[in-house]
Amino acid sequence: MTSPGTEMVKIRGLSKSYAGREVLRGIDLDVAAGSVMCIIGPSGSGKSTLLSCINHLERIDAGQIWVAGELVGYREKNGLMYELPERQISRMRQRVGMVFQQFNLFPHMTALANIMEAPIQVKRVRQADARARGVELLERVGLAAKHAMFPAQLSGGEQQRVAIARALAMDPQLMLFDEPTSALDPELVGEVLAVMKDLARSGMTMVVVTHELAFAREVGDELTFMDAGMVVERGAPRQVLAAPQQRRTQDFLSRVL
């Protein structure tokens, strides 16, 4: 277990290209254990790709990523990087929960069954234990009364809260959020952010790609502004939002604040 104040995520020289187009350009980034890192930036700046690389959903072209001190997706030998077998990568992913813009719930399963599925299938948790944990997590996200409902019977905000509970069911050390409120109607955003605030207060390490600047200001420990695949500016959220130092950050915030 990583101690508070030490690095949960360490990224050095991360680069990623698609069809010759460089999406991430030499990213260096650290996320302290128990902290909330919020990432903002224009569309196409590489924010979502960065999260996918942290979880090795995308293979990187150069650089290294560590989560809780373990090199992600690769082993290093004699200065060369070798991709790990899928089984080892899957084991590593169990420590990282990810919540996407779209909820990606199994439509044929109830809210509770969606949460129970991965612990039973991946971690071989007993069904009774998975059910008890699922009920506990649904209560935590304010959906104790909705355990028997199917995704189509839930609002978007409720589905996203089930998705968060599903990620938490694997007992991750790190949670990644990829614009978790962007697909929601405005009146449903608050209920999802409230769950995320509770997670932050509990000491969960979180990396949050978001356009909710008020959330970043209130909850974030650090704010990173990305553009064109690079980290342009980072610092305390209130400081960056109130007095950005880089012209590109100033231009972006002048359009969104």
mmCIF file of N, CA and C in Angstrom, residues 18-71:
data_model
loop_
_atom_site.group_PDB
_atom_site.id
_atom_site.type_symbol
_atom_site.label_atom_id
_atom_site.label_comp_id
_atom_site.label_asym_id
_atom_site.label_seq_id
_atom_site.Cartn_x
_atom_site.Cartn_y
_atom_site.Cartn_z
ATOM 1 N N TYR A 18 -1.082 8.417 -32.912
ATOM 2 C CA TYR A 18 -2.066 7.665 -33.694
ATOM 3 C C TYR A 18 -1.868 8.027 -35.166
ATOM 4 N N ALA A 19 -1.575 7.027 -35.973
ATOM 5 C CA ALA A 19 -1.420 7.233 -37.422
ATOM 6 C C ALA A 19 -0.490 8.404 -37.728
ATOM 7 N N GLY A 20 0.608 8.469 -36.994
ATOM 8 C CA GLY A 20 1.595 9.505 -37.228
ATOM 9 C C GLY A 20 1.308 10.830 -36.564
ATOM 10 N N ARG A 21 0.141 10.952 -35.910
ATOM 11 C CA ARG A 21 -0.197 12.198 -35.215
ATOM 12 C C ARG A 21 0.125 12.051 -33.741
ATOM 13 N N GLU A 22 1.012 12.915 -33.230
ATOM 14 C CA GLU A 22 1.456 12.823 -31.846
ATOM 15 C C GLU A 22 0.371 13.389 -30.921
ATOM 16 N N VAL A 23 -0.180 12.520 -30.079
ATOM 17 C CA VAL A 23 -1.277 12.904 -29.190
ATOM 18 C C VAL A 23 -0.758 13.293 -27.812
ATOM 19 N N LEU A 24 0.282 12.611 -27.339
ATOM 20 C CA LEU A 24 0.943 12.954 -26.085
ATOM 21 C C LEU A 24 2.423 13.168 -26.385
ATOM 22 N N ARG A 25 2.979 14.246 -25.850
ATOM 23 C CA ARG A 25 4.335 14.644 -26.200
ATOM 24 C C ARG A 25 5.196 14.807 -24.953
ATOM 25 N N GLY A 26 5.848 13.747 -24.546
ATOM 26 C CA GLY A 26 6.811 13.838 -23.459
ATOM 27 C C GLY A 26 6.220 14.277 -22.143
ATOM 28 N N ILE A 27 5.119 13.654 -21.736
ATOM 29 C CA ILE A 27 4.427 14.036 -20.500
ATOM 30 C C ILE A 27 5.219 13.580 -19.278
ATOM 31 N N ASP A 28 5.457 14.483 -18.349
ATOM 32 C CA ASP A 28 5.978 14.184 -17.015
ATOM 33 C C ASP A 28 4.924 14.620 -16.008
ATOM 34 N N LEU A 29 4.542 13.707 -15.106
ATOM 35 C CA LEU A 29 3.470 14.035 -14.165
ATOM 36 C C LEU A 29 3.576 13.145 -12.942
ATOM 37 N N ASP A 30 3.328 13.702 -11.772
ATOM 38 C CA ASP A 30 3.273 12.934 -10.527
ATOM 39 C C ASP A 30 1.943 13.204 -9.849
ATOM 40 N N VAL A 31 1.360 12.156 -9.264
ATOM 41 C CA VAL A 31 0.136 12.285 -8.480
ATOM 42 C C VAL A 31 0.402 11.656 -7.124
ATOM 43 N N ALA A 32 0.336 12.448 -6.077
ATOM 44 C CA ALA A 32 0.611 11.957 -4.734
ATOM 45 C C ALA A 32 -0.525 11.066 -4.249
ATOM 46 N N ALA A 33 -0.180 10.056 -3.470
ATOM 47 C CA ALA A 33 -1.186 9.180 -2.879
ATOM 48 C C ALA A 33 -2.129 9.994 -2.006
ATOM 49 N N GLY A 34 -3.414 9.709 -2.136
ATOM 50 C CA GLY A 34 -4.412 10.405 -1.341
ATOM 51 C C GLY A 34 -4.796 11.766 -1.860
ATOM 52 N N SER A 35 -4.284 12.152 -3.030
ATOM 53 C CA SER A 35 -4.577 13.472 -3.582
ATOM 54 C C SER A 35 -5.544 13.375 -4.755
ATOM 55 N N VAL A 36 -6.076 14.532 -5.163
ATOM 56 C CA VAL A 36 -6.970 14.626 -6.317
ATOM 57 C C VAL A 36 -6.302 15.517 -7.351
ATOM 58 N N MET A 37 -5.978 14.932 -8.486
ATOM 59 C CA MET A 37 -5.415 15.671 -9.608
ATOM 60 C C MET A 37 -6.523 15.904 -10.632
ATOM 61 N N CYS A 38 -6.842 17.167 -10.899
ATOM 62 C CA CYS A 38 -7.820 17.501 -11.926
ATOM 63 C C CYS A 38 -7.081 17.952 -13.188
ATOM 64 N N ILE A 39 -7.563 17.488 -14.327
ATOM 65 C CA ILE A 39 -6.940 17.813 -15.614
ATOM 66 C C ILE A 39 -7.981 18.504 -16.485
ATOM 67 N N ILE A 40 -7.627 19.675 -16.995
ATOM 68 C CA ILE A 40 -8.506 20.420 -17.887
ATOM 69 C C ILE A 40 -7.773 20.713 -19.182
ATOM 70 N N GLY A 41 -8.526 21.147 -20.181
ATOM 71 C CA GLY A 41 -7.922 21.491 -21.460
ATOM 72 C C GLY A 41 -8.931 21.359 -22.570
ATOM 73 N N PRO A 42 -8.604 21.891 -23.736
ATOM 74 C CA PRO A 42 -9.537 21.827 -24.863
ATOM 75 C C PRO A 42 -9.691 20.408 -25.391
ATOM 76 N N SER A 43 -10.744 20.193 -26.155
ATOM 77 C CA SER A 43 -10.955 18.905 -26.803
ATOM 78 C C SER A 43 -9.765 18.576 -27.694
ATOM 79 N N GLY A 44 -9.322 17.313 -27.640
ATOM 80 C CA GLY A 44 -8.206 16.883 -28.467
ATOM 81 C C GLY A 44 -6.843 17.165 -27.886
ATOM 82 N N SER A 45 -6.794 17.592 -26.625
ATOM 83 C CA SER A 45 -5.498 17.926 -26.021
ATOM 84 C C SER A 45 -4.766 16.715 -25.468
ATOM 85 N N GLY A 46 -5.411 15.537 -25.459
ATOM 86 C CA GLY A 46 -4.739 14.322 -25.006
ATOM 87 C C GLY A 46 -5.138 13.868 -23.619
ATOM 88 N N LYS A 47 -6.121 14.511 -23.017
ATOM 89 C CA LYS A 47 -6.492 14.213 -21.629
ATOM 90 C C LYS A 47 -6.995 12.772 -21.476
ATOM 91 N N SER A 48 -7.938 12.376 -22.308
ATOM 92 C CA SER A 48 -8.498 11.022 -22.204
ATOM 93 C C SER A 48 -7.460 9.966 -22.557
ATOM 94 N N THR A 49 -6.627 10.255 -23.534
ATOM 95 C CA THR A 49 -5.573 9.318 -23.901
ATOM 96 C C THR A 49 -4.613 9.107 -22.744
ATOM 97 N N LEU A 50 -4.319 10.164 -22.014
ATOM 98 C CA LEU A 50 -3.438 10.055 -20.853
ATOM 99 C C LEU A 50 -4.013 9.077 -19.837
ATOM 100 N N LEU A 51 -5.309 9.186 -19.537
ATOM 101 C CA LEU A 51 -5.927 8.258 -18.589
ATOM 102 C C LEU A 51 -5.849 6.824 -19.096
ATOM 103 N N SER A 52 -6.121 6.635 -20.387
ATOM 104 C CA SER A 52 -6.080 5.283 -20.949
ATOM 105 C C SER A 52 -4.686 4.685 -20.885
ATOM 106 N N CYS A 53 -3.674 5.519 -21.011
ATOM 107 C CA CYS A 53 -2.298 5.023 -20.903
ATOM 108 C C CYS A 53 -1.971 4.630 -19.466
ATOM 109 N N ILE A 54 -2.472 5.393 -18.495
ATOM 110 C CA ILE A 54 -2.217 5.053 -17.092
ATOM 111 C C ILE A 54 -2.759 3.666 -16.773
ATOM 112 N N ASN A 55 -3.881 3.313 -17.378
ATOM 113 C CA ASN A 55 -4.507 2.009 -17.142
ATOM 114 C C ASN A 55 -4.101 0.975 -18.183
ATOM 115 N N HIS A 56 -3.180 1.339 -19.066
ATOM 116 C CA HIS A 56 -2.689 0.474 -20.153
ATOM 117 C C HIS A 56 -3.825 -0.020 -21.052
ATOM 118 N N LEU A 57 -4.858 0.802 -21.190
ATOM 119 C CA LEU A 57 -5.861 0.532 -22.217
ATOM 120 C C LEU A 57 -5.337 0.969 -23.572
ATOM 121 N N GLU A 58 -4.341 1.834 -23.553
ATOM 122 C CA GLU A 58 -3.612 2.234 -24.754
ATOM 123 C C GLU A 58 -2.133 1.933 -24.545
ATOM 124 N N ARG A 59 -1.506 1.336 -25.535
ATOM 125 C CA ARG A 59 -0.057 1.107 -25.477
ATOM 126 C C ARG A 59 0.667 2.424 -25.732
ATOM 127 N N ILE A 60 1.736 2.632 -24.988
ATOM 128 C CA ILE A 60 2.500 3.865 -25.147
ATOM 129 C C ILE A 60 3.616 3.652 -26.163
ATOM 130 N N ASP A 61 4.072 4.753 -26.749
ATOM 131 C CA ASP A 61 5.156 4.690 -27.727
ATOM 132 C C ASP A 61 6.520 4.950 -27.093
ATOM 133 N N ALA A 62 6.521 5.744 -26.035
ATOM 134 C CA ALA A 62 7.779 6.044 -25.343
ATOM 135 C C ALA A 62 7.445 6.485 -23.930
ATOM 136 N N GLY A 63 8.434 6.350 -23.051
ATOM 137 C CA GLY A 63 8.270 6.768 -21.673
ATOM 138 C C GLY A 63 7.900 5.625 -20.748
ATOM 139 N N GLN A 64 7.608 5.951 -19.515
ATOM 140 C CA GLN A 64 7.270 4.963 -18.493
ATOM 141 C C GLN A 64 6.214 5.521 -17.554
ATOM 142 N N ILE A 65 5.378 4.621 -17.053
ATOM 143 C CA ILE A 65 4.338 4.965 -16.085
ATOM 144 C C ILE A 65 4.428 3.980 -14.933
ATOM 145 N N TRP A 66 4.404 4.502 -13.715
ATOM 146 C CA TRP A 66 4.352 3.651 -12.527
ATOM 147 C C TRP A 66 3.072 3.960 -11.759
ATOM 148 N N VAL A 67 2.414 2.935 -11.250
ATOM 149 C CA VAL A 67 1.284 3.085 -10.340
ATOM 150 C C VAL A 67 1.616 2.308 -9.075
ATOM 151 N N ALA A 68 1.587 2.990 -7.952
ATOM 152 C CA ALA A 68 1.941 2.399 -6.654
ATOM 153 C C ALA A 68 3.311 1.724 -6.713
ATOM 154 N N GLY A 69 4.235 2.355 -7.435
ATOM 155 C CA GLY A 69 5.603 1.861 -7.511
ATOM 156 C C GLY A 69 5.841 0.758 -8.510
ATOM 157 N N GLU A 70 4.797 0.322 -9.220
ATOM 158 C CA GLU A 70 4.935 -0.774 -10.178
ATOM 159 C C GLU A 70 4.851 -0.236 -11.603
ATOM 160 N N LEU A 71 5.809 -0.626 -12.441
ATOM 161 C CA LEU A 71 5.808 -0.212 -13.836
ATOM 162 C C LEU A 71 4.574 -0.769 -14.526
#
